[in-house]
XYZ file of C-alpha atoms in Angstrom:
638
model
C 49.673 -6.834 1.397
C 49.550 -3.387 -0.031
C 49.433 -0.793 -2.851
C 52.589 0.004 -4.725
C 53.267 3.171 -7.261
C 56.440 4.449 -8.778
C 57.167 7.233 -11.183
C 60.423 7.527 -12.907
C 61.760 10.430 -15.264
C 63.092 8.786 -17.884
C 64.173 12.253 -19.054
C 63.119 14.762 -16.962
C 61.419 15.300 -13.444
C 58.147 14.034 -12.050
C 55.166 15.696 -10.203
C 54.424 15.321 -6.807
C 50.703 15.843 -7.161
C 50.337 13.036 -9.771
C 52.437 10.352 -7.326
C 49.697 11.297 -4.433
C 46.902 10.972 -6.418
C 47.811 7.514 -7.446
C 48.451 6.415 -3.672
C 45.399 8.040 -2.683
C 43.135 6.084 -5.397
C 45.001 2.650 -3.780
C 43.848 3.036 -0.308
C 41.658 0.221 -0.524
C 44.388 -1.771 -0.901
C 46.470 -0.400 2.007
C 44.222 1.946 4.982
C 46.290 1.282 7.693
C 48.925 3.641 6.159
C 49.779 5.744 3.252
C 53.501 7.252 2.265
C 55.239 8.929 -0.326
C 59.107 9.672 -0.817
C 60.570 11.729 -3.749
C 64.221 12.118 -4.479
C 65.824 15.798 -4.242
C 65.936 15.906 -7.903
C 62.538 14.976 -8.400
C 63.778 12.290 -10.573
C 61.908 9.189 -9.063
C 59.113 8.913 -6.434
C 57.643 5.894 -4.768
C 54.234 5.629 -3.075
C 52.785 2.839 -0.635
C 49.662 2.107 0.846
C 49.873 -0.114 4.037
C 47.679 -3.456 5.297
C 49.865 -3.683 8.097
C 50.083 -8.033 8.791
C 53.445 -8.647 9.668
C 55.390 -5.931 11.980
C 52.443 -4.207 12.736
C 54.807 -1.195 14.739
C 57.791 -0.534 12.439
C 57.333 -1.910 8.723
C 56.275 1.497 7.144
C 57.385 1.451 3.654
C 59.350 3.002 1.697
C 62.023 1.029 3.218
C 65.692 2.520 2.683
C 69.058 0.927 3.637
C 71.729 2.554 5.916
C 72.788 5.015 3.918
C 70.057 5.640 1.659
C 70.920 4.224 -1.643
C 68.354 1.601 -2.205
C 64.573 1.842 -1.319
C 62.043 -0.398 -1.582
C 57.908 -0.297 -1.852
C 56.428 -4.120 -1.841
C 53.207 -5.313 -2.036
C 52.660 -9.019 -0.774
C 53.887 -11.794 1.357
C 57.883 -13.051 1.462
C 57.454 -16.757 3.285
C 60.181 -18.216 5.501
C 61.270 -14.634 5.837
C 62.502 -15.041 8.996
C 65.353 -17.303 8.576
C 66.273 -14.826 5.669
C 66.743 -12.251 8.203
C 69.208 -14.351 10.288
C 71.344 -14.934 7.460
C 71.115 -11.272 6.457
C 72.526 -10.567 10.386
C 75.137 -13.028 9.749
C 76.394 -11.146 6.267
C 76.495 -8.185 8.217
C 73.537 -6.210 7.457
C 71.534 -4.049 9.888
C 67.794 -4.444 9.472
C 65.654 -1.081 9.975
C 62.732 -3.170 10.232
C 61.257 -6.689 11.359
C 58.977 -6.823 7.976
C 58.984 -9.347 5.215
C 59.567 -6.710 2.765
C 63.119 -5.726 3.901
C 64.400 -8.971 3.062
C 63.871 -8.027 -0.762
C 65.982 -4.552 -0.191
C 68.945 -6.620 0.962
C 69.360 -9.274 -1.044
C 69.447 -7.234 -4.136
C 72.314 -5.463 -2.421
C 74.252 -8.650 -2.378
C 72.856 -10.981 -5.458
C 71.086 -7.897 -7.731
C 67.859 -9.396 -9.602
C 69.428 -12.773 -8.742
C 67.828 -12.175 -5.444
C 64.201 -13.333 -7.347
C 65.371 -16.896 -6.804
C 66.010 -16.408 -3.036
C 62.340 -15.200 -2.860
C 59.422 -17.169 -1.698
C 55.469 -16.354 -1.968
C 53.316 -14.023 -3.694
C 54.925 -10.586 -4.539
C 55.260 -7.207 -6.725
C 57.379 -4.577 -5.398
C 59.936 -1.941 -7.237
C 63.437 -1.097 -5.746
C 65.219 2.227 -6.765
C 69.193 1.881 -6.911
C 70.556 5.395 -6.595
C 74.183 4.560 -7.459
C 73.386 2.877 -10.437
C 70.246 5.168 -11.306
C 68.081 2.104 -12.194
C 64.564 0.884 -11.397
C 64.369 -2.780 -10.414
C 60.837 -4.042 -10.572
C 59.555 -7.541 -10.057
C 56.617 -9.868 -10.079
C 56.231 -13.165 -8.175
C 56.447 -16.418 -10.580
C 52.601 -16.811 -11.178
C 51.099 -13.419 -11.095
C 49.211 -13.486 -8.009
C 49.839 -9.732 -7.323
C 49.735 -7.238 -9.962
C 51.820 -5.172 -11.454
C 51.316 -2.639 -14.288
C 53.034 -0.033 -16.305
C 53.270 2.558 -18.952
C 55.055 5.472 -20.097
C 53.367 8.835 -20.844
C 55.201 11.983 -21.575
C 58.670 10.654 -20.922
C 57.574 9.219 -17.155
C 57.649 5.778 -16.016
C 54.499 4.669 -14.215
C 54.123 1.501 -12.471
C 51.481 0.594 -9.737
C 49.725 -2.375 -8.307
C 46.226 -1.116 -10.233
C 45.699 0.385 -13.599
C 43.498 3.096 -11.773
C 46.553 4.607 -9.862
C 47.835 4.954 -13.325
C 44.926 7.058 -14.637
C 44.601 8.591 -11.120
C 47.865 9.779 -12.314
C 46.509 11.324 -15.127
C 47.334 9.046 -17.873
C 44.447 9.117 -20.136
C 42.455 6.154 -20.682
C 41.208 4.381 -23.834
C 40.546 0.861 -24.952
C 43.040 -1.269 -26.143
C 40.789 -2.949 -29.318
C 43.339 -5.661 -29.957
C 43.538 -6.813 -25.737
C 39.843 -6.864 -26.446
C 39.869 -9.121 -29.441
C 42.287 -11.460 -27.502
C 40.611 -11.253 -24.189
C 37.194 -11.895 -26.023
C 38.939 -15.301 -27.673
C 40.182 -16.284 -24.233
C 43.899 -15.677 -24.947
C 44.836 -12.636 -23.673
C 49.061 -12.590 -23.236
C 50.309 -12.123 -20.034
C 51.765 -8.635 -20.491
C 48.245 -7.115 -22.190
C 45.392 -5.040 -20.450
C 42.152 -3.592 -21.790
C 43.627 -0.457 -21.646
C 45.991 1.603 -24.358
C 49.590 1.868 -23.869
C 49.014 0.443 -20.132
C 51.088 -3.000 -19.760
C 51.583 -5.802 -16.981
C 54.921 -7.018 -15.883
C 54.250 -10.389 -16.734
C 54.363 -13.083 -13.971
C 58.229 -14.299 -13.918
C 59.469 -11.291 -14.921
C 61.528 -8.671 -13.950
C 61.954 -4.697 -15.448
C 65.161 -2.870 -15.251
C 64.774 0.767 -16.181
C 66.855 3.726 -16.496
C 67.111 6.885 -18.891
C 68.039 4.389 -21.864
C 64.466 3.154 -21.929
C 63.001 -0.120 -19.979
C 63.851 -3.699 -20.516
C 61.643 -6.903 -19.632
C 63.398 -10.489 -18.470
C 62.005 -13.894 -17.624
C 63.480 -15.469 -14.084
C 61.081 -18.341 -13.924
C 58.949 -20.649 -15.927
C 57.041 -24.038 -15.686
C 59.426 -25.791 -17.335
C 57.562 -28.911 -17.799
C 59.546 -32.292 -18.304
C 60.113 -33.547 -21.786
C 58.827 -36.513 -22.871
C 61.646 -39.553 -22.396
C 62.006 -42.733 -23.924
C 63.272 -44.397 -20.321
C 62.148 -42.294 -17.021
C 63.352 -43.204 -13.526
C 60.493 -42.887 -11.193
C 59.577 -43.238 -7.667
C 56.576 -45.444 -6.503
C 52.922 -43.308 -6.617
C 53.307 -43.864 -2.587
C 56.488 -42.106 -2.542
C 55.259 -39.023 -4.654
C 52.142 -38.621 -2.754
C 54.163 -38.693 0.691
C 56.090 -35.976 -0.816
C 53.402 -33.824 -1.944
C 51.688 -34.048 1.167
C 54.933 -32.767 2.739
C 55.837 -29.980 0.862
C 52.217 -28.606 0.652
C 52.345 -28.988 4.373
C 54.897 -26.931 4.465
C 53.857 -24.356 2.142
C 50.505 -23.856 4.261
C 52.525 -23.431 7.459
C 54.580 -20.677 6.127
C 51.497 -18.847 4.934
C 49.822 -19.045 8.466
C 53.016 -16.806 9.734
C 51.259 -13.610 10.341
C 50.609 -10.598 13.527
C 46.802 -10.851 12.679
C 44.477 -13.729 12.551
C 44.457 -16.029 9.240
C 41.090 -17.210 8.088
C 40.373 -19.526 5.326
C 37.808 -19.651 2.324
C 36.011 -22.690 1.793
C 33.908 -24.432 -1.106
C 32.592 -27.713 -1.249
C 35.560 -28.394 -3.286
C 39.046 -30.588 -2.757
C 41.226 -27.635 -2.699
C 39.917 -25.185 0.079
C 39.127 -28.059 2.002
C 42.440 -29.801 1.869
C 43.682 -26.412 2.907
C 41.482 -25.906 5.909
C 41.935 -29.766 7.186
C 45.960 -29.646 7.130
C 45.719 -25.696 8.680
C 43.593 -27.098 11.326
C 46.572 -28.867 12.588
C 48.732 -25.956 13.377
C 46.558 -23.825 15.302
C 45.120 -24.148 18.810
C 41.908 -22.177 18.315
C 39.067 -22.694 15.649
C 39.855 -21.304 12.186
C 37.498 -19.231 10.940
C 36.212 -20.590 7.377
C 33.830 -18.476 5.281
C 31.818 -20.052 2.510
C 28.584 -18.966 0.008
C 25.564 -19.908 -0.139
C 23.247 -19.805 -3.331
C 19.229 -20.454 -3.602
C 19.551 -22.899 -6.645
C 20.662 -26.609 -5.293
C 23.111 -27.586 -7.948
C 25.106 -24.216 -7.454
C 25.037 -24.365 -3.831
C 27.871 -26.369 -1.571
C 27.093 -25.318 1.756
C 26.470 -28.555 3.590
C 29.466 -29.876 2.104
C 31.280 -27.289 3.527
C 29.780 -27.479 6.726
C 30.745 -31.457 6.862
C 34.266 -30.241 6.147
C 34.055 -27.260 8.616
C 32.831 -29.995 11.559
C 35.497 -32.375 10.587
C 38.212 -29.450 10.679
C 36.826 -28.438 13.721
C 36.732 -24.595 12.136
C 33.987 -22.216 12.898
C 32.088 -21.710 9.508
C 30.454 -18.466 8.723
C 27.918 -18.739 5.695
C 27.759 -15.400 3.354
C 24.262 -16.204 1.537
C 24.426 -14.222 -1.977
C 21.064 -12.897 -3.528
C 20.407 -11.358 -6.805
C 20.000 -8.305 -5.079
C 23.592 -8.342 -3.519
C 24.710 -9.482 -7.184
C 23.165 -6.211 -8.879
C 24.301 -4.021 -6.063
C 27.463 -4.927 -6.338
C 28.473 -5.754 -9.756
C 29.433 -2.811 -11.352
C 32.182 -2.200 -8.177
C 33.301 -5.562 -8.483
C 34.245 -5.427 -12.143
C 36.029 -1.826 -11.763
C 37.650 -3.000 -8.884
C 39.412 -5.884 -11.039
C 39.740 -3.812 -13.998
C 39.061 -6.850 -16.571
C 36.056 -8.357 -18.066
C 34.257 -11.274 -16.139
C 32.340 -14.086 -17.687
C 29.917 -15.083 -14.321
C 28.889 -13.464 -11.250
C 31.040 -15.512 -9.392
C 33.103 -12.344 -9.399
C 30.533 -10.436 -7.592
C 29.799 -13.222 -5.244
C 33.894 -13.365 -4.644
C 33.542 -9.950 -3.889
C 30.741 -10.092 -1.620
C 32.811 -12.679 0.385
C 35.892 -10.699 0.355
C 34.077 -7.862 2.204
C 32.515 -10.433 4.885
C 35.575 -11.875 5.655
C 37.047 -8.211 6.572
C 33.765 -7.525 8.388
C 34.651 -10.448 10.456
C 37.958 -9.034 11.233
C 39.887 -10.882 9.153
C 42.845 -9.353 6.903
C 44.160 -12.548 5.777
C 42.859 -15.840 4.401
C 43.841 -18.737 3.215
C 42.686 -19.433 -0.346
C 42.447 -22.595 -2.687
C 43.224 -21.002 -6.055
C 45.666 -22.732 -8.252
C 45.282 -26.166 -7.805
C 43.076 -26.846 -10.928
C 45.859 -25.265 -12.890
C 48.753 -27.210 -11.692
C 46.708 -30.444 -11.296
C 44.697 -30.339 -14.505
C 41.550 -30.029 -12.417
C 39.413 -28.351 -14.840
C 37.229 -30.355 -17.167
C 38.986 -29.450 -20.216
C 42.193 -30.980 -19.122
C 40.309 -33.859 -18.341
C 39.095 -33.995 -22.086
C 42.748 -33.301 -22.960
C 43.794 -36.544 -21.227
C 41.129 -38.693 -22.955
C 42.297 -37.587 -26.243
C 45.856 -37.289 -26.062
C 47.109 -38.948 -23.106
C 45.355 -42.366 -23.316
C 47.658 -43.809 -25.957
C 45.956 -47.703 -26.432
C 42.487 -47.346 -25.388
C 39.524 -48.161 -27.887
C 38.216 -45.378 -29.547
C 34.871 -46.729 -28.627
C 35.705 -46.398 -25.219
C 37.344 -43.274 -25.290
C 33.973 -42.119 -26.351
C 32.168 -43.730 -24.125
C 34.234 -41.636 -21.510
C 33.579 -38.381 -22.911
C 29.790 -38.727 -22.754
C 30.148 -39.446 -19.355
C 32.657 -37.039 -18.257
C 29.999 -34.394 -20.798
C 26.452 -35.967 -18.112
C 28.909 -35.285 -15.257
C 29.756 -31.444 -16.535
C 26.404 -29.739 -17.117
C 26.409 -26.808 -15.615
C 30.028 -25.978 -17.177
C 28.930 -24.082 -20.056
C 30.096 -24.525 -23.834
C 32.493 -27.416 -23.039
C 30.946 -29.665 -24.903
C 29.508 -29.757 -29.159
C 30.986 -29.070 -32.196
C 33.304 -26.183 -32.965
C 34.649 -24.497 -36.132
C 38.095 -25.771 -36.088
C 39.495 -23.474 -38.640
C 39.436 -20.798 -36.571
C 42.062 -23.515 -34.423
C 44.332 -24.459 -37.781
C 47.296 -22.237 -36.606
C 47.377 -24.280 -32.868
C 47.090 -27.542 -34.542
C 49.923 -26.594 -36.747
C 52.281 -25.088 -33.597
C 51.194 -27.991 -31.307
C 50.182 -31.189 -33.103
C 46.693 -30.583 -31.292
C 44.321 -28.661 -30.021
C 43.527 -27.666 -26.091
C 40.051 -28.544 -25.351
C 39.685 -25.224 -23.639
C 40.652 -23.411 -26.758
C 38.277 -25.188 -28.325
C 35.472 -24.009 -25.437
C 36.796 -20.237 -26.254
C 35.739 -20.648 -29.741
C 32.211 -22.079 -28.726
C 31.367 -19.413 -26.369
C 32.420 -16.655 -29.015
C 29.761 -17.713 -31.439
C 27.165 -15.519 -30.806
C 26.666 -12.435 -33.305
C 26.370 -9.778 -31.517
C 29.665 -7.428 -32.574
C 29.683 -3.949 -34.268
C 30.857 -3.330 -37.677
C 33.909 -1.741 -36.776
C 35.085 -4.588 -34.464
C 34.104 -7.017 -37.046
C 35.812 -5.516 -39.845
C 39.082 -4.599 -38.129
C 39.572 -8.189 -36.609
C 38.108 -10.396 -39.611
C 40.946 -11.362 -40.583
C 42.732 -11.534 -37.408
C 43.777 -14.683 -35.385
C 43.725 -14.255 -31.959
C 44.991 -17.827 -31.589
C 48.022 -17.343 -33.165
C 48.837 -14.007 -31.707
C 48.595 -15.318 -28.481
C 51.015 -18.368 -29.563
C 53.060 -15.660 -30.775
C 53.736 -14.512 -27.227
C 54.737 -18.201 -26.087
C 58.210 -20.132 -26.139
C 56.485 -22.976 -28.289
C 60.316 -24.446 -28.788
C 61.550 -24.054 -25.181
C 58.581 -24.831 -23.008
C 55.711 -26.686 -25.030
C 57.519 -29.196 -27.786
C 58.088 -32.676 -26.704
C 55.709 -31.954 -23.629
C 52.851 -34.019 -22.634
C 49.927 -32.819 -24.157
C 47.967 -32.108 -21.035
C 51.462 -30.230 -19.501
C 51.251 -28.051 -22.966
C 47.558 -27.283 -21.918
C 48.141 -26.704 -18.579
C 51.032 -24.273 -19.521
C 48.986 -22.484 -22.203
C 46.395 -22.028 -19.431
C 48.625 -20.518 -16.966
C 49.865 -17.800 -19.840
C 46.239 -16.383 -19.660
C 43.607 -17.579 -17.677
C 45.370 -18.168 -14.402
C 46.831 -14.603 -14.280
C 44.426 -12.482 -15.832
C 41.212 -14.155 -14.299
C 41.651 -16.679 -11.768
C 44.576 -14.596 -10.106
C 43.660 -10.829 -10.770
C 39.956 -11.345 -10.858
C 38.694 -14.098 -8.600
C 42.016 -13.332 -6.446
C 43.516 -10.022 -6.046
C 41.026 -7.769 -7.472
C 38.019 -8.528 -5.138
C 40.042 -9.626 -2.260
C 42.223 -6.174 -2.087
C 39.093 -4.164 -3.099
C 38.422 -4.832 1.111
C 41.808 -4.774 2.063
C 41.888 -8.402 2.286
C 45.267 -10.297 1.777
C 44.452 -13.800 -0.140
C 47.504 -16.488 0.428
C 47.363 -19.494 -1.764
C 49.471 -22.382 -0.999
C 48.965 -24.523 -4.103
C 50.934 -21.668 -5.752
C 54.162 -22.086 -3.483
C 56.769 -22.142 -6.526
C 58.155 -25.142 -4.805
C 55.034 -26.723 -4.266
C 54.493 -26.170 -8.247
C 57.773 -27.216 -9.501
C 57.052 -30.626 -7.654
C 53.883 -31.145 -9.027
C 55.428 -29.982 -12.653
C 57.505 -33.404 -12.973
C 54.805 -35.697 -11.600
C 53.828 -38.269 -14.086
C 50.760 -37.119 -15.884
C 48.476 -39.850 -14.378
C 48.925 -38.722 -11.041
C 47.442 -35.460 -12.187
C 43.944 -36.997 -13.877
C 43.780 -40.938 -13.281
C 40.893 -41.968 -15.369
C 38.009 -39.517 -14.968
C 39.578 -38.473 -11.673
C 40.841 -35.085 -11.494
C 43.885 -34.088 -9.026
C 44.026 -37.637 -8.169
C 47.570 -37.098 -6.198
C 46.128 -34.580 -4.250
C 43.145 -36.432 -3.701
C 45.415 -38.947 -1.968
C 47.740 -37.061 -0.346
C 45.299 -34.668 1.038
C 43.060 -37.736 2.370
C 43.735 -37.923 5.968
C 42.705 -34.752 6.462
C 39.293 -34.241 4.740
C 35.592 -36.117 4.310
C 34.737 -38.879 2.478
C 32.507 -36.621 0.308
C 35.066 -34.416 -0.865
C 37.622 -37.470 -1.503
C 34.722 -38.933 -3.822
C 33.629 -35.837 -5.404
C 34.218 -34.698 -8.617
C 35.290 -30.874 -9.568
C 32.224 -28.239 -9.127
C 33.034 -24.975 -10.836
C 32.660 -21.932 -8.914
C 29.724 -20.281 -10.667
C 26.656 -18.047 -9.566
C 23.386 -19.158 -11.211
C 22.703 -17.586 -14.428
C 20.578 -14.102 -14.248
C 17.893 -15.399 -16.867
C 16.793 -18.054 -14.412
C 15.556 -15.437 -12.241
C 14.294 -13.330 -14.934
C 12.032 -11.071 -12.055
C 15.049 -10.705 -9.804
C 17.254 -7.644 -9.221
C 20.210 -9.133 -11.191
C 18.622 -9.686 -14.447
C 16.694 -6.336 -14.237
C 20.193 -4.699 -14.112
C 21.432 -6.661 -16.803
C 18.461 -5.710 -19.055
C 18.439 -2.329 -18.118
C 22.683 -1.871 -18.477
C 22.572 -3.720 -22.098
C 19.631 -1.839 -23.101
C 20.589 1.851 -22.247
C 22.439 4.362 -24.104
C 25.515 3.820 -22.335
C 25.660 0.004 -24.060
C 25.100 1.629 -27.061
C 28.585 3.815 -26.811
C 30.557 0.708 -26.430
C 32.579 0.260 -29.184
C 32.838 -3.577 -29.766
C 29.300 -4.375 -29.873
C 26.011 -3.567 -32.203
C 23.421 -2.635 -29.982
C 20.624 -3.935 -32.094
C 22.433 -7.507 -32.111
C 22.440 -7.053 -28.420
C 18.796 -6.012 -28.173
C 17.922 -8.752 -30.061
C 19.734 -11.413 -28.134
C 17.803 -9.391 -24.832
C 14.404 -10.289 -26.521
C 15.042 -14.021 -27.440
C 16.289 -14.778 -23.868
C 12.823 -15.746 -22.227
C 12.470 -18.414 -25.312
C 15.717 -20.132 -24.535
C 15.955 -23.304 -22.397
C 18.021 -23.054 -19.057
C 21.379 -24.692 -21.135
C 21.004 -22.237 -23.597
C 20.419 -19.361 -21.244
C 23.925 -20.541 -19.137
C 25.787 -20.750 -22.095
C 24.802 -17.076 -23.338
C 25.312 -16.271 -19.646
C 29.114 -15.794 -20.472
C 28.488 -13.566 -23.492
C 25.837 -10.811 -21.448
C 28.229 -10.861 -18.682
C 31.326 -9.982 -20.758
C 29.047 -7.271 -22.307
C 27.918 -5.993 -19.275
C 31.168 -5.754 -17.586
C 32.297 -3.946 -20.602
C 29.663 -1.363 -20.210
C 30.547 -0.911 -16.720
C 34.488 -0.347 -17.450
C 33.292 2.137 -20.025
C 31.278 4.158 -17.688
C 33.815 3.970 -14.548
C 36.707 4.927 -16.639
C 35.529 7.120 -19.098
C 37.246 4.855 -21.869
C 37.354 5.875 -25.283
């Protein structure tokens, strides 16, 4: 896992100093080595910061082919690479290293951009094709690894993080429309909060030459269309097949030349990974879990039971309000995105603890909820739209049961102003529950007059759907699969993977590996009958059955528990709440252009009179405002 930077002069030359500054800003992603290469004509430059995990001795980058006509910088991991190395040798290629990154170089030489269909893993890379004078850049299917770009003063900049582009002297400014979309919970996968800086979307590649740049999609979820007749195997056969394919995905991700640890919560996903992974190691796996001082948020005891079952060595990382206050701004700015809960900071602290314990690699459970319908809002969708023939009174009773079981999920239930979602209903024929939740969470009146005036007529949900292939990927699909697909186009890459994943992990030179987002696992799950994903009120039903031999009975029978940190308002005398109050009352907050500071102050004054449930719901708004202020101060956004 590394950091990558590329500068390409579309009409002229690049500046070496800018490339070096950008590389230096990514040293946290690759502390083991930093290198640059610049073409003799100064048209193209590649920079790389290395975190050594595979081929510790000879895997330096950029990597060139035998005649220097191709060069690559890569971030991430290509799994099953040793089999491909042998195949490349049979085809006559001479490998310069034993690193997994080199296979992409030669696969491109043989297959062109179709090389992407041969790559399995989480990755972002940039390849320079000297013969054709083309930059080829690609991002993995789900957006596990970030890849940003901009064109400024006739130069194309590509980098693992926005801060590297800013370090290369590209100006920093807010993108108001992206803020509006993100604040509504529907930021498209190519947008960022920074004006004129974009993402290569997940499952896409870029081709850049003196003629300009083009983006092409090479992969998508492709959920099956509803058919009148379906050929199905038995539920047990599906269970066994998932067990086998997930087993392979986990086994491949244990391959490293350094120790591999595991993140562990009290949930099904990480517990299943640890249970399966423990079968492939001769020594106890090191597992890392968080603990909080409020019972309803603390999963330490359940994680300890799982660790004992798997024979793992558990390290508990206690999180205090003081820890959260001290690290909040750094965590947010590493992620370059708004956060909705201090869980971002908790995960940042967890990643630091894992790195300090001597680990460069951890297996994580992210992605399972996004492909198997693990969140409560997908269960709501199932009850509303996937249970034909159910009596309406029974449906409402089940929805009430779901509500009572999920009291710490803020904003999930209650009335919603459906007019804001009319465009969604017109396009889809229903409204995904997660979009209703976003409307509820945005209802607090704290916005500036300039922001309100500019966006009062804008339909964020229509703007988001305009970027979606609704006809090709949405229509004629099960409503729950439609909801999953749309979630995967905004919250999965922009928050789960960038904020709670890569951002807080790579801040400490730590590589997260995600077995559930192995594309073969995802493609298999995508084809499953929806009732195997959500069965009654049981989410991720098939995963429970497939992994039952490797998990505790507690985990098997436990409902999804969201990873959240207790709202700071619950402990008003503690440092996190004081940090939030001080920051949001400050002159710095008054300059954030999206908020009315007077209304922000009124909201802060009202907090002591609110109930805990009201404080939990309003915490999302407070955390977004706090993180916006941190971003503006750190990056000098205008």
